[in-house]
mmCIF file of C-alpha atoms in Angstrom:
data_model
loop_
_atom_site.group_PDB
_atom_site.id
_atom_site.type_symbol
_atom_site.label_atom_id
_atom_site.label_comp_id
_atom_site.label_asym_id
_atom_site.label_seq_id
_atom_site.Cartn_x
_atom_site.Cartn_y
_atom_site.Cartn_z
ATOM 1 C CA MET A 1 109.342 60.255 39.384
ATOM 2 C CA THR A 2 111.758 61.924 36.939
ATOM 3 C CA THR A 3 113.295 65.376 36.627
ATOM 4 C CA ASP A 4 115.348 66.197 33.501
ATOM 5 C CA HIS A 5 116.840 62.722 32.948
ATOM 6 C CA ILE A 6 117.273 62.243 36.711
ATOM 7 C CA GLU A 7 115.195 59.482 38.253
ATOM 8 C CA ILE A 8 113.863 60.095 41.768
ATOM 9 C CA ASN A 9 112.753 57.030 43.726
ATOM 10 C CA VAL A 10 110.784 57.124 46.984
ATOM 11 C CA LEU A 11 111.732 54.480 49.550
ATOM 12 C CA THR A 12 109.415 53.407 52.349
ATOM 13 C CA ASP A 13 112.190 51.443 54.050
ATOM 14 C CA LEU A 14 115.971 51.829 54.054
ATOM 15 C CA SER A 15 116.335 48.110 53.378
ATOM 16 C CA GLN A 16 115.406 49.059 49.812
ATOM 17 C CA ILE A 17 118.850 50.595 49.227
ATOM 18 C CA ALA A 18 122.299 49.139 49.817
ATOM 19 C CA PRO A 19 124.078 50.730 52.785
ATOM 20 C CA SER A 20 127.088 51.412 50.553
ATOM 21 C CA ASP A 21 124.962 53.376 48.041
ATOM 22 C CA TRP A 22 123.323 55.437 50.781
ATOM 23 C CA ASP A 23 126.540 56.124 52.668
ATOM 24 C CA ALA A 24 128.419 57.074 49.506
ATOM 25 C CA CYS A 25 126.115 60.104 49.528
ATOM 26 C CA ALA A 26 125.578 60.535 53.268
ATOM 27 C CA CYS A 27 129.174 60.233 54.453
ATOM 28 C CA PRO A 28 131.735 59.848 51.659
ATOM 29 C CA GLU A 29 134.357 61.188 54.097
ATOM 30 C CA ALA A 30 133.950 58.039 56.227
ATOM 31 C CA ALA A 31 136.260 56.227 53.808
ATOM 32 C CA THR A 32 139.111 57.918 55.693
ATOM 33 C CA GLY A 33 137.686 58.010 59.243
ATOM 34 C CA ARG A 34 134.573 58.958 61.121
ATOM 35 C CA PRO A 35 131.622 60.538 59.321
ATOM 36 C CA ILE A 36 131.189 64.253 59.924
ATOM 37 C CA ASP A 37 128.150 63.216 61.942
ATOM 38 C CA PRO A 38 126.592 59.754 62.323
ATOM 39 C CA PHE A 39 122.947 60.784 62.093
ATOM 40 C CA THR A 40 122.383 60.473 58.348
ATOM 41 C CA THR A 41 124.299 57.208 58.016
ATOM 42 C CA HIS A 42 122.402 54.169 56.857
ATOM 43 C CA ARG A 43 123.107 52.395 60.170
ATOM 44 C CA PHE A 44 121.594 55.180 62.309
ATOM 45 C CA LEU A 45 118.474 55.777 60.219
ATOM 46 C CA ARG A 46 117.964 52.041 59.762
ATOM 47 C CA ALA A 47 118.204 51.526 63.534
ATOM 48 C CA LEU A 48 115.283 53.932 63.941
ATOM 49 C CA GLU A 49 113.230 51.865 61.478
ATOM 50 C CA VAL A 50 114.159 48.387 62.695
ATOM 51 C CA SER A 51 113.454 49.369 66.302
ATOM 52 C CA GLY A 52 110.010 50.786 65.502
ATOM 53 C CA SER A 53 111.022 54.276 66.642
ATOM 54 C CA VAL A 54 109.782 55.494 63.253
ATOM 55 C CA GLY A 55 107.250 53.821 61.010
ATOM 56 C CA PRO A 56 103.656 52.666 61.607
ATOM 57 C CA GLY A 57 101.997 54.256 64.614
ATOM 58 C CA THR A 58 104.744 56.824 65.235
ATOM 59 C CA GLY A 59 103.689 59.688 62.961
ATOM 60 C CA TRP A 60 107.017 59.344 61.107
ATOM 61 C CA GLN A 61 106.486 57.413 57.855
ATOM 62 C CA PRO A 62 109.699 56.996 55.799
ATOM 63 C CA ARG A 63 109.573 58.479 52.298
ATOM 64 C CA HIS A 64 113.292 58.653 51.617
ATOM 65 C CA LEU A 65 114.403 60.104 48.294
ATOM 66 C CA VAL A 66 117.060 58.580 46.029
ATOM 67 C CA ALA A 67 118.282 60.424 42.926
ATOM 68 C CA LYS A 68 119.819 58.391 40.109
ATOM 69 C CA SER A 69 121.416 59.231 36.802
ATOM 70 C CA GLY A 70 122.703 55.826 35.878
ATOM 71 C CA GLN A 71 123.808 55.368 39.482
ATOM 72 C CA VAL A 72 122.775 56.821 42.828
ATOM 73 C CA PHE A 73 124.270 60.284 43.345
ATOM 74 C CA ALA A 74 122.005 61.881 45.967
ATOM 75 C CA THR A 75 119.707 60.813 48.804
ATOM 76 C CA ALA A 76 117.629 62.476 51.517
ATOM 77 C CA PRO A 77 115.999 61.232 54.758
ATOM 78 C CA LEU A 78 112.367 62.217 54.235
ATOM 79 C CA TYR A 79 109.258 61.449 56.305
ATOM 80 C CA ALA A 80 105.525 61.990 56.034
ATOM 81 C CA LYS A 81 104.590 63.486 59.398
ATOM 82 C CA GLY A 82 101.233 63.224 61.146
ATOM 83 C CA HIS A 83 102.219 65.699 63.890
ATOM 84 C CA SER A 84 105.013 68.119 64.806
ATOM 85 C CA GLN A 85 106.640 66.124 67.608
ATOM 86 C CA GLY A 86 110.329 65.287 67.709
ATOM 87 C CA GLU A 87 111.429 68.073 65.357
ATOM 88 C CA TYR A 88 112.720 70.884 67.628
ATOM 89 C CA ILE A 89 111.989 73.566 65.003
ATOM 90 C CA PHE A 90 108.551 74.502 66.209
ATOM 91 C CA ASP A 91 105.709 75.038 63.746
ATOM 92 C CA HIS A 92 102.678 74.437 65.987
ATOM 93 C CA ASN A 93 101.501 78.028 65.456
ATOM 94 C CA TRP A 94 101.717 77.569 61.710
ATOM 95 C CA ALA A 95 99.635 74.400 61.962
ATOM 96 C CA HIS A 96 97.020 76.204 64.040
ATOM 97 C CA ALA A 97 96.855 79.138 61.627
ATOM 98 C CA TYR A 98 96.703 76.862 58.572
ATOM 99 C CA GLU A 99 93.842 74.837 59.973
ATOM 100 C CA SER A 100 91.996 77.888 61.330
ATOM 101 C CA TYR A 101 91.506 78.996 57.737
ATOM 102 C CA GLY A 102 90.160 75.638 56.644
ATOM 103 C CA GLY A 103 93.366 73.955 55.495
ATOM 104 C CA ARG A 104 94.756 70.580 56.492
ATOM 105 C CA TYR A 105 98.283 70.978 57.806
ATOM 106 C CA TYR A 106 98.934 67.291 58.492
ATOM 107 C CA PRO A 107 100.302 65.187 56.998
ATOM 108 C CA LYS A 108 103.310 67.197 55.899
ATOM 109 C CA LEU A 109 106.788 66.250 54.680
ATOM 110 C CA GLN A 110 109.802 66.510 56.968
ATOM 111 C CA LEU A 111 113.287 66.235 55.520
ATOM 112 C CA ALA A 112 115.189 65.651 58.733
ATOM 113 C CA VAL A 113 116.769 63.217 61.137
ATOM 114 C CA PRO A 114 114.013 62.213 63.592
ATOM 115 C CA PHE A 115 114.387 63.381 67.195
ATOM 116 C CA THR A 116 117.801 64.887 66.453
ATOM 117 C CA PRO A 117 118.339 68.667 66.704
ATOM 118 C CA ALA A 118 121.894 68.483 65.337
ATOM 119 C CA THR A 119 123.057 70.518 62.365
ATOM 120 C CA GLY A 120 124.229 68.511 59.372
ATOM 121 C CA ARG A 121 123.735 67.975 55.672
ATOM 122 C CA ARG A 122 120.191 67.066 54.746
ATOM 123 C CA PHE A 123 120.672 66.879 50.976
ATOM 124 C CA LEU A 124 123.132 64.001 50.818
ATOM 125 C CA THR A 125 125.185 63.980 47.631
ATOM 126 C CA LYS A 126 128.313 62.413 46.284
ATOM 127 C CA PRO A 127 131.190 64.917 46.048
ATOM 128 C CA GLY A 128 130.819 67.145 43.002
ATOM 129 C CA HIS A 129 127.031 66.702 42.802
ATOM 130 C CA GLU A 130 126.029 69.174 45.550
ATOM 131 C CA THR A 131 124.152 71.713 43.431
ATOM 132 C CA THR A 132 122.508 69.240 41.068
ATOM 133 C CA GLY A 133 121.673 66.854 43.883
ATOM 134 C CA MET A 134 120.063 69.465 46.107
ATOM 135 C CA ALA A 135 118.002 70.832 43.202
ATOM 136 C CA ALA A 136 116.814 67.348 42.191
ATOM 137 C CA LEU A 137 115.960 66.282 45.737
ATOM 138 C CA THR A 138 114.124 69.552 46.439
ATOM 139 C CA GLN A 139 112.135 69.253 43.239
ATOM 140 C CA GLY A 140 111.349 65.630 44.046
ATOM 141 C CA ALA A 141 110.149 66.453 47.568
ATOM 142 C CA VAL A 142 107.996 69.359 46.395
ATOM 143 C CA GLN A 143 106.522 67.203 43.632
ATOM 144 C CA LEU A 144 105.756 64.459 46.152
ATOM 145 C CA ALA A 145 103.983 66.961 48.409
ATOM 146 C CA SER A 146 102.018 68.488 45.544
ATOM 147 C CA GLU A 147 100.904 65.176 44.047
ATOM 148 C CA ASN A 148 99.634 64.020 47.447
ATOM 149 C CA ASP A 149 97.994 67.329 48.451
ATOM 150 C CA LEU A 150 100.348 67.752 51.414
ATOM 151 C CA SER A 151 100.509 71.183 52.989
ATOM 152 C CA SER A 152 104.220 71.694 53.262
ATOM 153 C CA LEU A 153 107.835 70.560 53.243
ATOM 154 C CA HIS A 154 110.257 71.316 56.101
ATOM 155 C CA ILE A 155 114.029 70.793 56.016
ATOM 156 C CA THR A 156 115.297 71.149 59.569
ATOM 157 C CA PHE A 157 118.794 71.597 61.026
ATOM 158 C CA CYS A 158 120.358 71.847 57.590
ATOM 159 C CA THR A 159 123.748 73.465 57.086
ATOM 160 C CA GLU A 160 124.066 77.206 56.539
ATOM 161 C CA ALA A 161 125.251 76.554 52.977
ATOM 162 C CA GLU A 162 122.125 74.479 52.275
ATOM 163 C CA ALA A 163 119.940 77.180 53.832
ATOM 164 C CA ASP A 164 121.463 79.849 51.598
ATOM 165 C CA GLN A 165 121.156 77.679 48.499
ATOM 166 C CA GLY A 166 117.589 76.746 49.393
ATOM 167 C CA GLU A 167 116.643 80.398 49.733
ATOM 168 C CA ARG A 168 118.110 81.094 46.293
ATOM 169 C CA ILE A 169 115.901 78.422 44.715
ATOM 170 C CA GLY A 170 112.752 79.733 46.384
ATOM 171 C CA LEU A 171 112.441 78.041 49.772
ATOM 172 C CA LEU A 172 111.804 80.037 52.944
ATOM 173 C CA LYS A 173 114.810 80.235 55.259
ATOM 174 C CA ARG A 174 114.340 80.206 59.024
ATOM 175 C CA THR A 175 116.990 81.095 61.600
ATOM 176 C CA THR A 176 116.820 79.766 65.152
ATOM 177 C CA GLN A 177 119.447 79.232 67.844
ATOM 178 C CA GLN A 178 121.194 76.682 70.021
ATOM 179 C CA PHE A 179 124.055 76.746 72.513
ATOM 180 C CA HIS A 180 127.385 75.232 71.474
ATOM 181 C CA TRP A 181 130.758 74.998 73.197
ATOM 182 C CA LEU A 182 133.664 75.968 70.953
ATOM 183 C CA ASN A 183 137.170 74.648 71.458
ATOM 184 C CA GLU A 184 139.649 77.500 71.100
ATOM 185 C CA GLY A 185 142.614 75.113 71.097
ATOM 186 C CA TYR A 186 142.427 74.347 74.823
ATOM 187 C CA ASP A 187 144.823 71.714 76.137
ATOM 188 C CA SER A 188 142.910 71.204 79.389
ATOM 189 C CA PHE A 189 139.685 72.099 81.165
ATOM 190 C CA ASP A 190 141.640 74.594 83.265
ATOM 191 C CA ALA A 191 142.799 76.304 80.064
ATOM 192 C CA PHE A 192 139.150 76.714 79.082
ATOM 193 C CA LEU A 193 138.335 78.109 82.532
ATOM 194 C CA ALA A 194 141.159 80.635 82.230
ATOM 195 C CA GLY A 195 139.175 82.412 79.530
ATOM 196 C CA LEU A 196 136.147 82.930 81.767
ATOM 197 C CA SER A 197 135.395 85.780 84.108
ATOM 198 C CA SER A 198 136.547 85.134 87.676
ATOM 199 C CA ARG A 199 133.016 84.721 89.016
ATOM 200 C CA LYS A 200 131.980 82.212 86.325
ATOM 201 C CA ARG A 201 135.231 80.296 86.700
ATOM 202 C CA LYS A 202 134.695 79.911 90.429
ATOM 203 C CA ASN A 203 131.069 78.890 89.917
ATOM 204 C CA ILE A 204 131.969 76.114 87.460
ATOM 205 C CA ARG A 205 134.682 74.780 89.767
ATOM 206 C CA LYS A 206 132.170 74.770 92.611
ATOM 207 C CA GLU A 207 129.576 72.948 90.494
ATOM 208 C CA ARG A 208 132.082 70.305 89.443
ATOM 209 C CA ALA A 209 133.220 69.748 93.017
ATOM 210 C CA THR A 210 129.598 69.462 94.188
ATOM 211 C CA ALA A 211 128.671 67.042 91.407
ATOM 212 C CA ASN A 212 131.664 64.779 91.942
ATOM 213 C CA ALA A 213 130.871 64.535 95.658
ATOM 214 C CA PHE A 214 127.651 62.604 94.935
ATOM 215 C CA GLY A 215 129.117 59.497 96.570
ATOM 216 C CA GLY A 216 130.022 57.395 93.585
ATOM 217 C CA GLN A 217 132.054 57.345 90.390
ATOM 218 C CA ILE A 218 131.519 58.470 86.803
ATOM 219 C CA HIS A 219 132.264 56.202 83.831
ATOM 220 C CA MET A 220 132.888 57.465 80.291
ATOM 221 C CA LEU A 221 132.277 54.558 77.923
ATOM 222 C CA THR A 222 132.504 54.114 74.169
ATOM 223 C CA ASP A 223 132.765 51.338 71.587
ATOM 224 C CA ASP A 224 133.414 47.922 73.212
ATOM 225 C CA GLN A 225 133.362 49.460 76.706
ATOM 226 C CA ILE A 226 129.588 49.755 76.287
ATOM 227 C CA GLU A 227 127.875 46.512 77.238
ATOM 228 C CA PRO A 228 124.220 45.411 77.030
ATOM 229 C CA HIS A 229 123.561 45.917 80.750
ATOM 230 C CA HIS A 230 124.490 49.597 80.417
ATOM 231 C CA TRP A 231 121.461 50.079 78.151
ATOM 232 C CA ASP A 232 119.191 48.471 80.739
ATOM 233 C CA ALA A 233 120.195 51.249 83.118
ATOM 234 C CA PHE A 234 120.082 54.025 80.549
ATOM 235 C CA TRP A 235 116.619 52.976 79.366
ATOM 236 C CA HIS A 236 115.225 53.801 82.811
ATOM 237 C CA PHE A 237 116.856 57.240 82.681
ATOM 238 C CA TYR A 238 115.598 57.884 79.169
ATOM 239 C CA GLN A 239 112.064 56.763 79.958
ATOM 240 C CA ASP A 240 111.853 59.097 82.946
ATOM 241 C CA THR A 241 113.069 62.123 80.996
ATOM 242 C CA GLY A 242 110.950 61.267 77.953
ATOM 243 C CA ALA A 243 107.793 60.872 79.999
ATOM 244 C CA ARG A 244 108.309 64.259 81.655
ATOM 245 C CA LYS A 245 109.273 66.150 78.476
ATOM 246 C CA TRP A 246 107.255 64.541 75.698
ATOM 247 C CA GLY A 247 104.677 62.310 77.400
ATOM 248 C CA THR A 248 105.947 59.242 75.548
ATOM 249 C CA PRO A 249 109.631 58.541 74.839
ATOM 250 C CA TYR A 250 110.471 58.861 71.147
ATOM 251 C CA LEU A 251 112.940 55.980 71.004
ATOM 252 C CA THR A 252 111.870 52.422 71.747
ATOM 253 C CA ARG A 253 113.825 50.057 73.983
ATOM 254 C CA ALA A 254 114.732 48.130 70.845
ATOM 255 C CA PHE A 255 116.630 51.152 69.519
ATOM 256 C CA PHE A 256 119.220 50.744 72.254
ATOM 257 C CA ASP A 257 119.632 47.082 71.325
ATOM 258 C CA GLU A 258 120.300 48.231 67.763
ATOM 259 C CA ALA A 259 122.723 50.807 69.156
ATOM 260 C CA GLN A 260 124.632 48.065 70.993
ATOM 261 C CA GLN A 261 124.834 46.086 67.787
ATOM 262 C CA HIS A 262 125.624 48.798 65.238
ATOM 263 C CA LEU A 263 126.239 52.235 66.796
ATOM 264 C CA ARG A 264 128.567 51.767 69.791
ATOM 265 C CA ASP A 265 131.540 53.248 67.958
ATOM 266 C CA ASP A 266 129.487 56.383 67.338
ATOM 267 C CA MET A 267 128.556 56.827 70.998
ATOM 268 C CA LEU A 268 129.937 58.176 74.266
ATOM 269 C CA LEU A 269 127.883 56.995 77.236
ATOM 270 C CA VAL A 270 128.540 58.805 80.529
ATOM 271 C CA LEU A 271 127.157 56.944 83.550
ATOM 272 C CA ALA A 272 127.165 57.814 87.255
ATOM 273 C CA GLU A 273 127.364 54.797 89.556
ATOM 274 C CA ARG A 274 126.654 54.801 93.300
ATOM 275 C CA ASP A 275 126.506 51.842 95.681
ATOM 276 C CA GLY A 276 126.783 49.415 92.778
ATOM 277 C CA ARG A 277 123.879 50.938 90.817
ATOM 278 C CA TYR A 278 123.808 53.347 87.891
ATOM 279 C CA ILE A 279 121.792 56.371 88.984
ATOM 280 C CA ALA A 280 122.244 58.851 86.099
ATOM 281 C CA GLY A 281 123.493 58.957 82.533
ATOM 282 C CA ALA A 282 124.095 61.096 79.463
ATOM 283 C CA LEU A 283 124.308 59.815 75.892
ATOM 284 C CA ASN A 284 126.428 61.581 73.287
ATOM 285 C CA PHE A 285 127.187 60.839 69.648
ATOM 286 C CA ILE A 286 130.679 61.311 68.256
ATOM 287 C CA GLY A 287 131.289 63.071 64.959
ATOM 288 C CA ARG A 288 134.538 63.713 63.129
ATOM 289 C CA ASP A 289 134.994 67.122 64.760
ATOM 290 C CA THR A 290 131.957 67.502 67.044
ATOM 291 C CA LEU A 291 130.483 65.789 70.081
ATOM 292 C CA TYR A 292 126.673 65.796 70.063
ATOM 293 C CA GLY A 293 124.894 65.695 73.404
ATOM 294 C CA ARG A 294 121.565 63.937 73.016
ATOM 295 C CA TYR A 295 119.890 62.371 76.075
ATOM 296 C CA TRP A 296 120.061 62.636 79.850
ATOM 297 C CA GLY A 297 118.187 61.018 82.706
ATOM 298 C CA CYS A 298 118.488 59.949 86.323
ATOM 299 C CA THR A 299 116.820 57.912 89.042
ATOM 300 C CA GLU A 300 118.349 59.940 91.889
ATOM 301 C CA ASP A 301 118.691 63.698 92.198
ATOM 302 C CA HIS A 302 122.141 65.004 93.095
ATOM 303 C CA ALA A 303 123.136 68.650 92.950
ATOM 304 C CA CYS A 304 124.926 69.686 89.738
ATOM 305 C CA LEU A 305 125.244 66.090 88.480
ATOM 306 C CA HIS A 306 123.284 66.996 85.346
ATOM 307 C CA PHE A 307 125.759 69.779 84.521
ATOM 308 C CA GLU A 308 128.723 67.475 85.134
ATOM 309 C CA LEU A 309 127.528 64.549 83.013
ATOM 310 C CA CYS A 310 126.002 66.540 80.164
ATOM 311 C CA TYR A 311 128.204 69.613 79.820
ATOM 312 C CA TYR A 312 131.501 69.421 81.664
ATOM 313 C CA ARG A 313 132.327 65.792 80.836
ATOM 314 C CA ALA A 314 131.480 66.559 77.201
ATOM 315 C CA ILE A 315 133.988 69.423 77.261
ATOM 316 C CA ASP A 316 136.564 67.107 78.861
ATOM 317 C CA TYR A 317 136.074 64.588 76.058
ATOM 318 C CA ALA A 318 136.224 67.216 73.308
ATOM 319 C CA ILE A 319 139.477 68.666 74.647
ATOM 320 C CA GLU A 320 141.081 65.251 75.122
ATOM 321 C CA HIS A 321 140.160 64.115 71.599
ATOM 322 C CA GLY A 322 140.795 67.412 69.793
ATOM 323 C CA LEU A 323 137.178 68.050 68.804
ATOM 324 C CA SER A 324 136.323 71.625 67.901
ATOM 325 C CA ARG A 325 132.733 71.756 69.140
ATOM 326 C CA VAL A 326 130.162 70.339 71.532
ATOM 327 C CA GLU A 327 126.534 70.665 70.455
ATOM 328 C CA ALA A 328 124.445 70.286 73.579
ATOM 329 C CA GLY A 329 121.045 69.851 71.938
ATOM 330 C CA ALA A 330 117.996 72.083 71.742
ATOM 331 C CA GLN A 331 117.189 75.083 73.893
ATOM 332 C CA GLY A 332 118.549 75.726 77.383
ATOM 333 C CA ALA A 333 119.759 79.233 78.221
ATOM 334 C CA HIS A 334 121.275 77.747 81.402
ATOM 335 C CA LYS A 335 124.046 76.400 79.144
ATOM 336 C CA LEU A 336 125.343 79.941 78.649
ATOM 337 C CA ALA A 337 126.839 80.202 82.135
ATOM 338 C CA ARG A 338 128.654 76.911 81.499
ATOM 339 C CA GLY A 339 130.570 78.110 78.451
ATOM 340 C CA TYR A 340 128.087 77.221 75.709
ATOM 341 C CA LEU A 341 127.481 80.215 73.440
ATOM 342 C CA PRO A 342 124.428 80.960 71.263
ATOM 343 C CA VAL A 343 124.821 80.127 67.575
ATOM 344 C CA GLN A 344 122.462 80.210 64.620
ATOM 345 C CA THR A 345 120.734 77.092 63.357
ATOM 346 C CA HIS A 346 118.907 76.884 60.042
ATOM 347 C CA SER A 347 115.902 75.324 58.362
ATOM 348 C CA LEU A 348 114.038 75.626 55.065
ATOM 349 C CA HIS A 349 110.292 75.570 54.397
ATOM 350 C CA TRP A 350 107.896 75.290 51.457
ATOM 351 C CA PHE A 351 104.084 75.653 51.508
ATOM 352 C CA ARG A 352 101.631 74.620 48.835
ATOM 353 C CA GLU A 353 99.391 77.640 49.481
ATOM 354 C CA GLU A 354 100.902 80.841 48.070
ATOM 355 C CA GLY A 355 99.034 83.141 50.460
ATOM 356 C CA PHE A 356 100.273 81.198 53.462
ATOM 357 C CA THR A 357 103.800 81.312 52.043
ATOM 358 C CA ASP A 358 103.681 85.108 51.949
ATOM 359 C CA ALA A 359 102.440 85.311 55.546
ATOM 360 C CA VAL A 360 105.137 82.952 56.836
ATOM 361 C CA ALA A 361 107.813 84.854 54.882
ATOM 362 C CA ARG A 362 106.886 88.064 56.706
ATOM 363 C CA TYR A 363 106.939 86.270 60.046
ATOM 364 C CA LEU A 364 110.340 84.727 59.364
ATOM 365 C CA GLN A 365 111.852 88.071 58.448
ATOM 366 C CA ALA A 366 110.822 89.517 61.828
ATOM 367 C CA GLU A 367 111.851 86.329 63.673
ATOM 368 C CA ARG A 368 115.292 86.358 62.057
ATOM 369 C CA ALA A 369 115.954 89.909 63.209
ATOM 370 C CA ALA A 370 114.813 89.039 66.746
ATOM 371 C CA THR A 371 116.998 85.909 66.810
ATOM 372 C CA GLU A 372 120.077 87.826 65.691
ATOM 373 C CA GLU A 373 119.473 90.445 68.366
ATOM 374 C CA GLU A 374 118.955 87.792 71.042
ATOM 375 C CA ILE A 375 122.203 86.036 70.092
ATOM 376 C CA GLU A 376 124.074 89.335 70.328
ATOM 377 C CA VAL A 377 122.597 90.115 73.753
ATOM 378 C CA LEU A 378 123.169 86.599 75.139
ATOM 379 C CA THR A 379 126.755 86.533 73.902
ATOM 380 C CA ALA A 380 127.418 89.813 75.692
ATOM 381 C CA TYR A 381 126.158 88.215 78.916
ATOM 382 C CA GLY A 382 128.243 85.100 78.406
ATOM 383 C CA PRO A 383 130.824 83.816 80.887
ATOM 384 C CA PHE A 384 133.922 84.726 78.905
ATOM 385 C CA ARG A 385 136.156 87.654 79.714
ATOM 386 C CA LYS A 386 135.138 90.612 77.550
ATOM 387 C CA VAL A 387 138.311 90.682 75.462
ATOM 388 C CA GLN A 388 137.868 87.018 74.554
ATOM 389 C CA GLN A 389 134.187 87.557 73.691
ATOM 390 C CA GLU A 390 135.125 90.309 71.233
ATOM 391 C CA GLU A 391 137.683 88.010 69.608
ATOM 392 C CA GLN A 392 135.105 85.192 69.264
ATOM 393 C CA GLN A 393 132.591 87.534 67.663
#
């Protein structure tokens, strides 16, 4: 596949490209420290493939794009999807409407990180090639969809800059929301609490006291502190949550073995231990300036322990390590009362059928207005003192 002297290759397996070539596009900043986020690194995406979490039988078939002009200058994690699971930008209604009028919505193309509702670059380019790289990768993905009679292309949890650029080149921009905690230069958890209304401050202190009285201790582990037996415990937590939320867990047990081997430095594992057994856990990924909350599970129910492990310990870690943000994953208005404010998230969409494109464009315009209004209303009901809320807005 070529586009104006740029060669676009489609990879069915990340072993087909050297990790150094991929990461030179995905995380060039990692030469001087952590990547901005670990999710588009070769090691993370390859762990999904090696573990069988994506690939045959999963509905996620790798079709990664690599743009070359003499050498690799842009890449993109792309998948042929046989369903809409594990995406967190919901298009089930679109699929139903498309097929109601005689179309075939699946398979489609998904330019995304599987099972990961975390904002980050999706068009991965070497520095200085951002505009050219995004244009080439978009054209390559659209051409791939058209040549294979696929209904659509979806780029989910892209950056705001990518969303704006994508809209300028003709893609449909969608705005959704998540809840993020923002570090306003706090030097302690108490400093964060000082910015809250009295009632919310007291409630959080009460929740933390209740959670920490569960009868055990909480461990915050990263890098070499994480050992293989910790994943045995966490797998039980993850299976339980996955079965209740999705029917079948997205990640295989082998993924956590890959994580132990290749991803420990990218992870913060928070485990609650009682009577010599781990009874609950939360898994986070560590970016250069953001902590990403990803998975939670438990084998015993204890009041407020979920809030402590997932939200408050994440804030503790972010403050201690000078991170500016905690992204606590998809959905969850209950996060608002715990200091996580609504923020916009972005995606881009392309449809082969022009009439369907027009209908979705009208829907997205109305949805965007509703999302902006909801964010404004939720922020006004947030836990922060009113003066501080006005400053944050």
